[in-house]
Amino acid sequence: HEAHFRNLNMHRFGNPHYATLDKLTPNSRQLHIHVKVLSQHVLADKQSSDGKLVRHIRFLVADTTGSIHLSAQQEWCDRLAVGNVYYIENVNIKLAQNHMLLTLGKWSTVKPSQHPIVGQVLQHPNFSDRTYSAPVVEDPPPTL
């Protein structure tokens, strides 16, 4: 059933794009990346007023072209560890305060890589440090 589900998923959403981090844009969607986790910063790890555990960690991931922040919430937090290399599939870019941030979603997968990243993993440039202007939404022309 898993193979059928994967085929259905790929058919529904098309083939994801393989990318190095320097090729990401604010509009990047459904990407496959091969990255090393360099660090993590816990943003939330507490119990909410209704008793649910709230977890949110921002990881710094990198390849041979630079690094970017990856936002992980809830169960995704347990799937990544500093120092390890992963294949992350179907990851998207979100603009957070006009900075790029990788996000994991319903169709994302995180797989430990048996292959090291070939070449030097770079922390700089950090592509999350670049500022992007917010898209301008134009009003539709008036109908006559």
CSV table of C-alpha atoms in Angstrom, one decimal:
chain,number,residue,atom,x,y,z
A,1,HIS,CA,0.0,0.0,0.0
A,2,GLU,CA,2.9,2.4,0.7
A,3,ALA,CA,4.2,2.2,-2.9
A,4,HIS,CA,0.7,2.8,-4.2
A,5,PHE,CA,0.3,5.8,-1.8
A,6,ARG,CA,3.7,7.2,-3.0
A,7,ASN,CA,2.7,6.9,-6.6
A,8,LEU,CA,-0.7,8.5,-5.9
A,9,ASN,CA,1.1,11.3,-4.1
A,10,MET,CA,3.6,11.9,-6.9
A,11,HIS,CA,0.9,11.8,-9.5
A,12,ARG,CA,-1.3,14.3,-7.6
A,13,PHE,CA,1.5,16.8,-6.9
A,14,GLY,CA,4.0,16.2,-9.8
A,15,ASN,CA,7.6,15.3,-9.4
A,16,PRO,CA,9.4,17.3,-6.7
A,17,HIS,CA,12.5,19.3,-7.7
A,18,TYR,CA,15.9,18.4,-6.5
A,19,ALA,CA,17.8,21.5,-5.4
A,20,THR,CA,20.9,22.9,-3.7
A,21,LEU,CA,20.1,25.6,-1.1
A,22,ASP,CA,21.5,28.4,-3.3
A,23,LYS,CA,18.7,27.7,-5.9
A,24,LEU,CA,15.9,28.2,-3.4
A,25,THR,CA,13.5,31.2,-4.0
A,26,PRO,CA,10.5,32.5,-2.0
A,27,ASN,CA,8.3,30.5,-4.4
A,28,SER,CA,10.1,27.2,-4.1
A,29,ARG,CA,7.7,24.2,-3.5
A,30,GLN,CA,7.9,20.4,-3.3
A,31,LEU,CA,11.7,20.3,-3.2
A,32,HIS,CA,14.0,17.4,-2.3
A,33,ILE,CA,17.2,18.5,-0.5
A,34,HIS,CA,20.2,16.7,0.9
A,35,VAL,CA,21.4,18.6,4.0
A,36,LYS,CA,23.3,18.4,7.3
A,37,VAL,CA,21.8,19.8,10.5
A,38,LEU,CA,24.3,22.3,12.0
A,39,SER,CA,22.4,23.6,15.0
A,40,GLN,CA,19.0,23.9,16.6
A,41,HIS,CA,17.1,26.5,18.6
A,42,VAL,CA,14.1,25.5,20.7
A,43,LEU,CA,11.3,28.1,20.2
A,44,ALA,CA,8.7,26.2,22.2
A,45,ASP,CA,8.6,23.0,24.3
A,46,LYS,CA,5.8,23.3,26.7
A,47,GLN,CA,2.3,22.1,27.6
A,48,SER,CA,-0.6,24.3,26.4
A,49,SER,CA,-3.5,25.3,28.7
A,50,ASP,CA,-5.5,22.4,27.2
A,51,GLY,CA,-2.8,19.9,28.0
A,52,LYS,CA,-1.3,19.4,24.6
A,53,LEU,CA,2.4,19.4,24.1
A,54,VAL,CA,3.6,22.3,21.9
A,55,ARG,CA,7.0,21.9,20.3
A,56,HIS,CA,8.7,24.1,17.8
A,57,ILE,CA,12.4,24.0,16.9
A,58,ARG,CA,14.2,26.0,14.3
A,59,PHE,CA,17.1,24.1,12.8
A,60,LEU,CA,20.0,25.4,10.7
A,61,VAL,CA,20.6,23.0,7.8
A,62,ALA,CA,23.3,23.3,5.2
A,63,ASP,CA,24.8,21.9,2.0
A,64,THR,CA,27.9,22.8,0.0
A,65,THR,CA,26.3,26.1,-1.2
A,66,GLY,CA,25.2,27.6,2.2
A,67,SER,CA,22.6,27.2,4.9
A,68,ILE,CA,19.0,28.1,5.7
A,69,HIS,CA,16.7,27.8,8.7
A,70,LEU,CA,14.2,25.0,8.8
A,71,SER,CA,11.1,25.2,11.0
A,72,ALA,CA,10.0,21.9,12.6
A,73,GLN,CA,6.9,21.5,14.8
A,74,GLN,CA,5.5,18.7,16.9
A,75,GLU,CA,6.6,15.2,15.7
A,76,TRP,CA,9.0,16.6,13.2
A,77,CYS,CA,11.3,17.8,16.0
A,78,ASP,CA,12.2,14.2,16.9
A,79,ARG,CA,13.2,13.3,13.3
A,80,LEU,CA,16.1,15.7,13.1
A,81,ALA,CA,19.3,15.7,15.1
A,82,VAL,CA,22.3,18.1,15.1
A,83,GLY,CA,25.3,16.6,13.2
A,84,ASN,CA,23.2,14.2,11.1
A,85,VAL,CA,22.7,14.3,7.3
A,86,TYR,CA,19.2,13.8,5.8
A,87,TYR,CA,17.3,13.6,2.6
A,88,ILE,CA,14.2,15.9,3.1
A,89,GLU,CA,11.5,15.5,0.5
A,90,ASN,CA,8.6,17.8,-0.4
A,91,VAL,CA,9.8,20.7,1.6
A,92,ASN,CA,8.5,24.2,0.9
A,93,ILE,CA,9.7,27.8,1.4
A,94,LYS,CA,7.7,30.2,3.5
A,95,LEU,CA,8.5,33.9,3.9
A,96,ALA,CA,8.7,34.7,7.6
A,97,GLN,CA,9.1,38.5,8.2
A,98,ASN,CA,10.4,38.7,4.6
A,99,HIS,CA,13.1,36.0,5.2
A,100,MET,CA,13.1,32.5,3.6
A,101,LEU,CA,12.3,29.6,5.9
A,102,LEU,CA,12.1,25.9,5.0
A,103,THR,CA,8.9,24.3,6.2
A,104,LEU,CA,7.8,20.7,6.6
A,105,GLY,CA,4.2,19.8,5.7
A,106,LYS,CA,1.8,17.0,5.3
A,107,TRP,CA,3.6,15.4,2.3
A,108,SER,CA,7.1,16.0,3.6
A,109,THR,CA,9.5,13.1,4.5
A,110,VAL,CA,12.7,13.1,6.5
A,111,LYS,CA,15.1,10.2,5.8
A,112,PRO,CA,18.5,9.7,7.4
A,113,SER,CA,21.1,9.7,4.7
A,114,GLN,CA,23.7,6.9,4.5
A,115,HIS,CA,25.7,9.2,2.2
A,116,PRO,CA,27.8,12.1,3.5
A,117,ILE,CA,27.5,15.4,1.7
A,118,VAL,CA,30.4,15.5,-0.8
A,119,GLY,CA,32.4,18.7,-0.3
A,120,GLN,CA,32.6,21.2,2.5
A,121,VAL,CA,29.2,22.0,4.2
A,122,LEU,CA,29.0,25.8,4.4
A,123,GLN,CA,27.2,27.8,7.2
A,124,HIS,CA,27.7,31.0,5.1
A,125,PRO,CA,26.0,32.4,3.3
A,126,ASN,CA,22.8,31.8,5.3
A,127,PHE,CA,20.0,32.2,2.8
A,128,SER,CA,17.5,33.0,5.6
A,129,ASP,CA,19.5,36.2,6.2
A,130,ARG,CA,18.5,37.7,2.9
A,131,THR,CA,15.5,40.1,3.0
A,132,TYR,CA,12.8,39.7,0.3
A,133,SER,CA,10.2,42.4,-0.2
A,134,ALA,CA,6.6,41.3,0.4
A,135,PRO,CA,4.7,40.6,-2.8
A,136,VAL,CA,2.5,43.5,-3.9
A,137,VAL,CA,-1.1,42.5,-4.4
A,138,GLU,CA,-2.8,44.7,-7.0
A,139,ASP,CA,-6.5,45.5,-6.9
A,140,PRO,CA,-8.3,44.1,-9.9
A,141,PRO,CA,-9.3,46.6,-12.6
A,142,PRO,CA,-12.8,48.0,-12.1
A,143,THR,CA,-15.5,46.4,-14.2
A,144,LEU,CA,-17.4,48.7,-16.5
